[in-house]
Short mmCIF file of C-alpha atoms in Angstrom, two decimals:
data_model
loop_
_atom_site.label_atom_id
_atom_site.label_comp_id
_atom_site.label_asym_id
_atom_site.label_seq_id
_atom_site.Cartn_x
_atom_site.Cartn_y
_atom_site.Cartn_z
CA UNK A 1 0.00 0.19 0.12
CA UNK A 2 0.96 3.52 -0.58
CA UNK A 3 -0.62 6.66 0.06
CA UNK A 4 -4.05 4.91 0.16
CA UNK A 5 -6.98 6.10 0.80
CA UNK A 6 -10.29 4.12 1.25
CA UNK A 7 -14.04 5.13 2.35
CA UNK A 8 -16.84 2.25 2.26
CA UNK A 9 -19.79 3.21 0.23
CA UNK A 10 -22.33 5.61 1.58
CA UNK A 11 -19.95 6.67 4.46
CA UNK A 12 -18.39 10.31 4.61
CA UNK A 13 -15.24 9.12 6.55
CA UNK A 14 -12.18 7.54 5.16
CA UNK A 15 -11.55 4.39 6.89
CA UNK A 16 -7.70 4.44 5.09
CA UNK A 17 -6.13 7.87 4.86
CA UNK A 18 -2.84 8.10 3.32
CA UNK A 19 -1.89 4.66 4.30
CA UNK A 20 1.44 3.43 3.29
CA UNK A 21 3.04 0.00 4.29
CA UNK A 22 5.33 -2.72 2.77
CA UNK A 23 5.88 -6.29 3.97
CA UNK A 24 8.13 -8.99 2.32
CA UNK A 25 7.85 -12.84 2.42
CA UNK A 26 8.69 -14.09 5.63
CA UNK A 27 7.79 -10.77 7.49
CA UNK A 28 4.89 -10.77 10.47
CA UNK A 29 2.90 -7.37 10.40
CA UNK A 30 0.78 -6.68 13.54
CA UNK A 31 -2.02 -4.59 13.29
CA UNK A 32 -3.51 -3.19 16.53
CA UNK A 33 -6.30 -0.69 17.25
CA UNK A 34 -9.81 0.32 18.36
CA UNK A 35 -12.94 -1.23 16.63
CA UNK A 36 -13.78 0.88 13.51
CA UNK A 37 -9.90 2.15 13.52
CA UNK A 38 -9.69 0.34 9.95
CA UNK A 39 -7.70 -3.04 10.43
CA UNK A 40 -9.84 -5.39 8.64
CA UNK A 41 -10.61 -2.63 6.01
CA UNK A 42 -6.84 -2.96 5.09
CA UNK A 43 -7.45 -6.92 4.66
CA UNK A 44 -10.55 -6.51 2.75
CA UNK A 45 -9.09 -4.40 0.42
CA UNK A 46 -6.08 -7.14 -0.12
CA UNK A 47 -8.97 -9.36 -0.64
CA UNK A 48 -10.66 -7.14 -3.10
CA UNK A 49 -13.89 -7.78 -0.89
CA UNK A 50 -14.93 -3.83 -2.11
CA UNK A 51 -14.12 -1.78 -4.65
CA UNK A 52 -10.34 -0.53 -4.42
CA UNK A 53 -9.48 2.85 -3.15
CA UNK A 54 -7.40 5.16 -4.23
CA UNK A 55 -3.38 5.05 -4.20
CA UNK A 56 -1.24 2.42 -4.97
CA UNK A 57 -1.66 -1.15 -3.90
CA UNK A 58 0.57 -3.70 -5.45
CA UNK A 59 1.87 -7.25 -5.22
CA UNK A 60 5.06 -8.46 -6.43
CA UNK A 61 5.44 -4.76 -7.79
CA UNK A 62 2.24 -5.03 -10.06
CA UNK A 63 -0.62 -3.22 -9.21
CA UNK A 64 -3.35 -5.67 -7.74
CA UNK A 65 -5.98 -4.76 -10.66
CA UNK A 66 -3.29 -6.75 -13.04
CA UNK A 67 -4.61 -9.88 -10.99
CA UNK A 68 -7.79 -11.62 -10.65
CA UNK A 69 -9.33 -11.25 -7.69
CA UNK A 70 -9.34 -15.23 -7.30
CA UNK A 71 -5.83 -15.59 -8.47
CA UNK A 72 -5.00 -13.48 -5.49
CA UNK A 73 -7.23 -14.97 -3.26
CA UNK A 74 -5.98 -18.68 -3.58
CA UNK A 75 -2.48 -17.74 -2.21
CA UNK A 76 -3.99 -16.10 0.91
CA UNK A 77 -4.93 -18.45 4.05
CA UNK A 78 -7.57 -16.22 6.01
CA UNK A 79 -9.30 -16.52 9.29
CA UNK A 80 -11.76 -13.99 9.78
CA UNK A 81 -13.08 -12.52 12.81
CA UNK A 82 -16.72 -14.42 12.23
CA UNK A 83 -15.54 -18.27 11.68
CA UNK A 84 -17.23 -20.00 9.10
CA UNK A 85 -18.31 -23.29 10.21
CA UNK A 86 -20.00 -25.81 8.27
CA UNK A 87 -22.83 -28.31 9.45
CA UNK A 88 -20.48 -31.18 8.59
CA UNK A 89 -17.68 -33.28 10.45
CA UNK A 90 -14.53 -31.41 11.96
CA UNK A 91 -12.34 -33.33 9.91
CA UNK A 92 -14.26 -32.04 6.37
CA UNK A 93 -14.71 -28.73 7.83
CA UNK A 94 -10.72 -28.55 8.11
CA UNK A 95 -10.49 -30.05 4.24
CA UNK A 96 -12.34 -27.18 2.98
CA UNK A 97 -9.07 -25.37 3.06
CA UNK A 98 -7.70 -28.25 0.83
CA UNK A 99 -9.91 -30.58 -0.70
CA UNK A 100 -6.80 -32.42 -1.74
CA UNK A 101 -4.94 -32.40 1.43
CA UNK A 102 -3.99 -35.72 2.58
CA UNK A 103 -4.94 -37.28 6.32
CA UNK A 104 -1.34 -36.46 7.68
CA UNK A 105 -1.57 -32.83 6.34
CA UNK A 106 -4.67 -32.23 8.23
CA UNK A 107 -3.33 -34.00 11.68
CA UNK A 108 -0.55 -31.69 11.31
CA UNK A 109 -2.66 -28.73 10.64
CA UNK A 110 -4.54 -29.67 13.80
CA UNK A 111 -1.48 -29.96 15.95
CA UNK A 112 -0.39 -26.58 14.82
CA UNK A 113 -3.96 -24.81 15.40
CA UNK A 114 -3.43 -26.53 18.85
CA UNK A 115 -6.49 -28.28 18.58
CA UNK A 116 -5.10 -31.93 19.09
CA UNK A 117 -6.11 -31.66 22.65
CA UNK A 118 -9.57 -31.14 21.83
CA UNK A 119 -10.18 -33.65 19.64
CA UNK A 120 -10.62 -36.56 22.08
CA UNK A 121 -13.41 -34.33 24.04
CA UNK A 122 -15.79 -34.04 20.83
CA UNK A 123 -18.35 -36.51 20.78
CA UNK A 124 -16.75 -38.49 17.97
CA UNK A 125 -13.44 -36.80 17.67
CA UNK A 126 -12.85 -35.64 14.08
CA UNK A 127 -16.07 -37.20 12.88
CA UNK A 128 -18.18 -34.94 15.20
CA UNK A 129 -20.67 -33.14 13.17
CA UNK A 130 -20.08 -29.56 14.13
CA UNK A 131 -23.87 -28.72 13.96
CA UNK A 132 -25.07 -25.13 12.13
CA UNK A 133 -22.65 -22.54 12.52
CA UNK A 134 -20.60 -24.95 14.70
CA UNK A 135 -23.17 -24.79 17.84
CA UNK A 136 -21.42 -28.10 18.80
CA UNK A 137 -18.20 -26.39 19.49
CA UNK A 138 -17.08 -23.69 21.76
CA UNK A 139 -15.43 -20.07 20.67
CA UNK A 140 -12.12 -21.24 21.17
CA UNK A 141 -12.81 -24.54 19.02
CA UNK A 142 -14.18 -22.96 16.30
CA UNK A 143 -11.17 -20.69 16.33
CA UNK A 144 -8.87 -23.38 16.02
CA UNK A 145 -10.85 -25.36 13.55
CA UNK A 146 -10.81 -21.80 11.30
CA UNK A 147 -6.88 -21.79 12.18
CA UNK A 148 -6.49 -25.42 11.14
CA UNK A 149 -8.18 -24.73 8.05
CA UNK A 150 -5.68 -21.85 7.00
CA UNK A 151 -2.84 -24.10 8.04
CA UNK A 152 -3.87 -26.82 5.51
CA UNK A 153 -4.31 -24.32 2.88
CA UNK A 154 -0.78 -23.75 2.82
CA UNK A 155 -1.02 -20.26 1.20
CA UNK A 156 1.85 -17.68 0.67
CA UNK A 157 0.26 -15.00 3.27
CA UNK A 158 -1.23 -15.86 6.54
CA UNK A 159 -4.25 -13.66 7.46
CA UNK A 160 -5.57 -13.67 11.32
CA UNK A 161 -8.15 -11.33 11.90
CA UNK A 162 -8.67 -11.34 15.53
CA UNK A 163 -8.51 -14.91 15.37
CA UNK A 164 -7.11 -15.64 18.81
CA UNK A 165 -9.21 -13.72 20.89
CA UNK A 166 -11.30 -17.20 22.41
CA UNK A 167 -8.30 -19.15 23.30
CA UNK A 168 -6.47 -18.95 26.87
CA UNK A 169 -3.06 -17.36 27.09
CA UNK A 170 -1.22 -20.35 27.03
CA UNK A 171 -2.59 -22.00 23.94
CA UNK A 172 -2.28 -18.33 22.17
CA UNK A 173 1.48 -18.85 23.14
CA UNK A 174 1.28 -22.30 21.45
CA UNK A 175 -0.28 -21.37 18.28
CA UNK A 176 2.02 -18.09 17.75
CA UNK A 177 5.20 -20.38 18.16
CA UNK A 178 4.03 -22.70 15.76
CA UNK A 179 3.29 -19.87 13.33
CA UNK A 180 6.45 -18.75 13.85
CA UNK A 181 8.63 -22.17 13.62
CA UNK A 182 6.40 -23.99 10.76
CA UNK A 183 5.76 -20.97 8.34
CA UNK A 184 8.38 -18.99 8.51
CA UNK A 185 8.42 -18.02 4.84
CA UNK A 186 4.79 -16.84 4.82
CA UNK A 187 3.88 -13.38 5.30
CA UNK A 188 1.89 -13.02 8.33
CA UNK A 189 -0.39 -10.37 9.17
CA UNK A 190 -2.04 -10.43 12.48
CA UNK A 191 -4.88 -8.13 13.64
CA UNK A 192 -5.80 -7.64 17.45
CA UNK A 193 -7.78 -5.49 19.65
CA UNK A 194 -4.68 -5.94 22.15
CA UNK A 195 -0.84 -6.25 21.97
#
């Protein structure tokens, strides 16, 4: 992003004003701020969820407009604030991230999301049907399922949009350590309300 400005449709206020940042392979960007400060807006522009604002937004030195939106998204493993859980088994929900993932890759993703310790507590383990919107899972379990889905995707960019808010401090530390250890080459963008 360079001198980037963006306003949501029908809004008189700019959500991003002269925003500039550059992030390279293997780097981690932490974005911290209050609700409404524009943290998620940055991600929504990168994912092309809204019409682009003004200024420059480039990937690998080329305008983001030179890329098809879907071609950009396929390289991004995104864990949004609102976790999407389908009424399928836990295992099937994780494989949504990569339908071609092997059983070993799914199990590794579960381990990296620090979700392994919960599997035995679920009624049918990985074959537990989550229910509509994941009603059979706690908030922290939904977050870790979503993280496992992102890890199995194996994108070049990992985006966590306030994705650790429902886990305890030790679990959060384990996940962050796993991201650092196992995904050193990914660009990591971590959004949070607190440091």
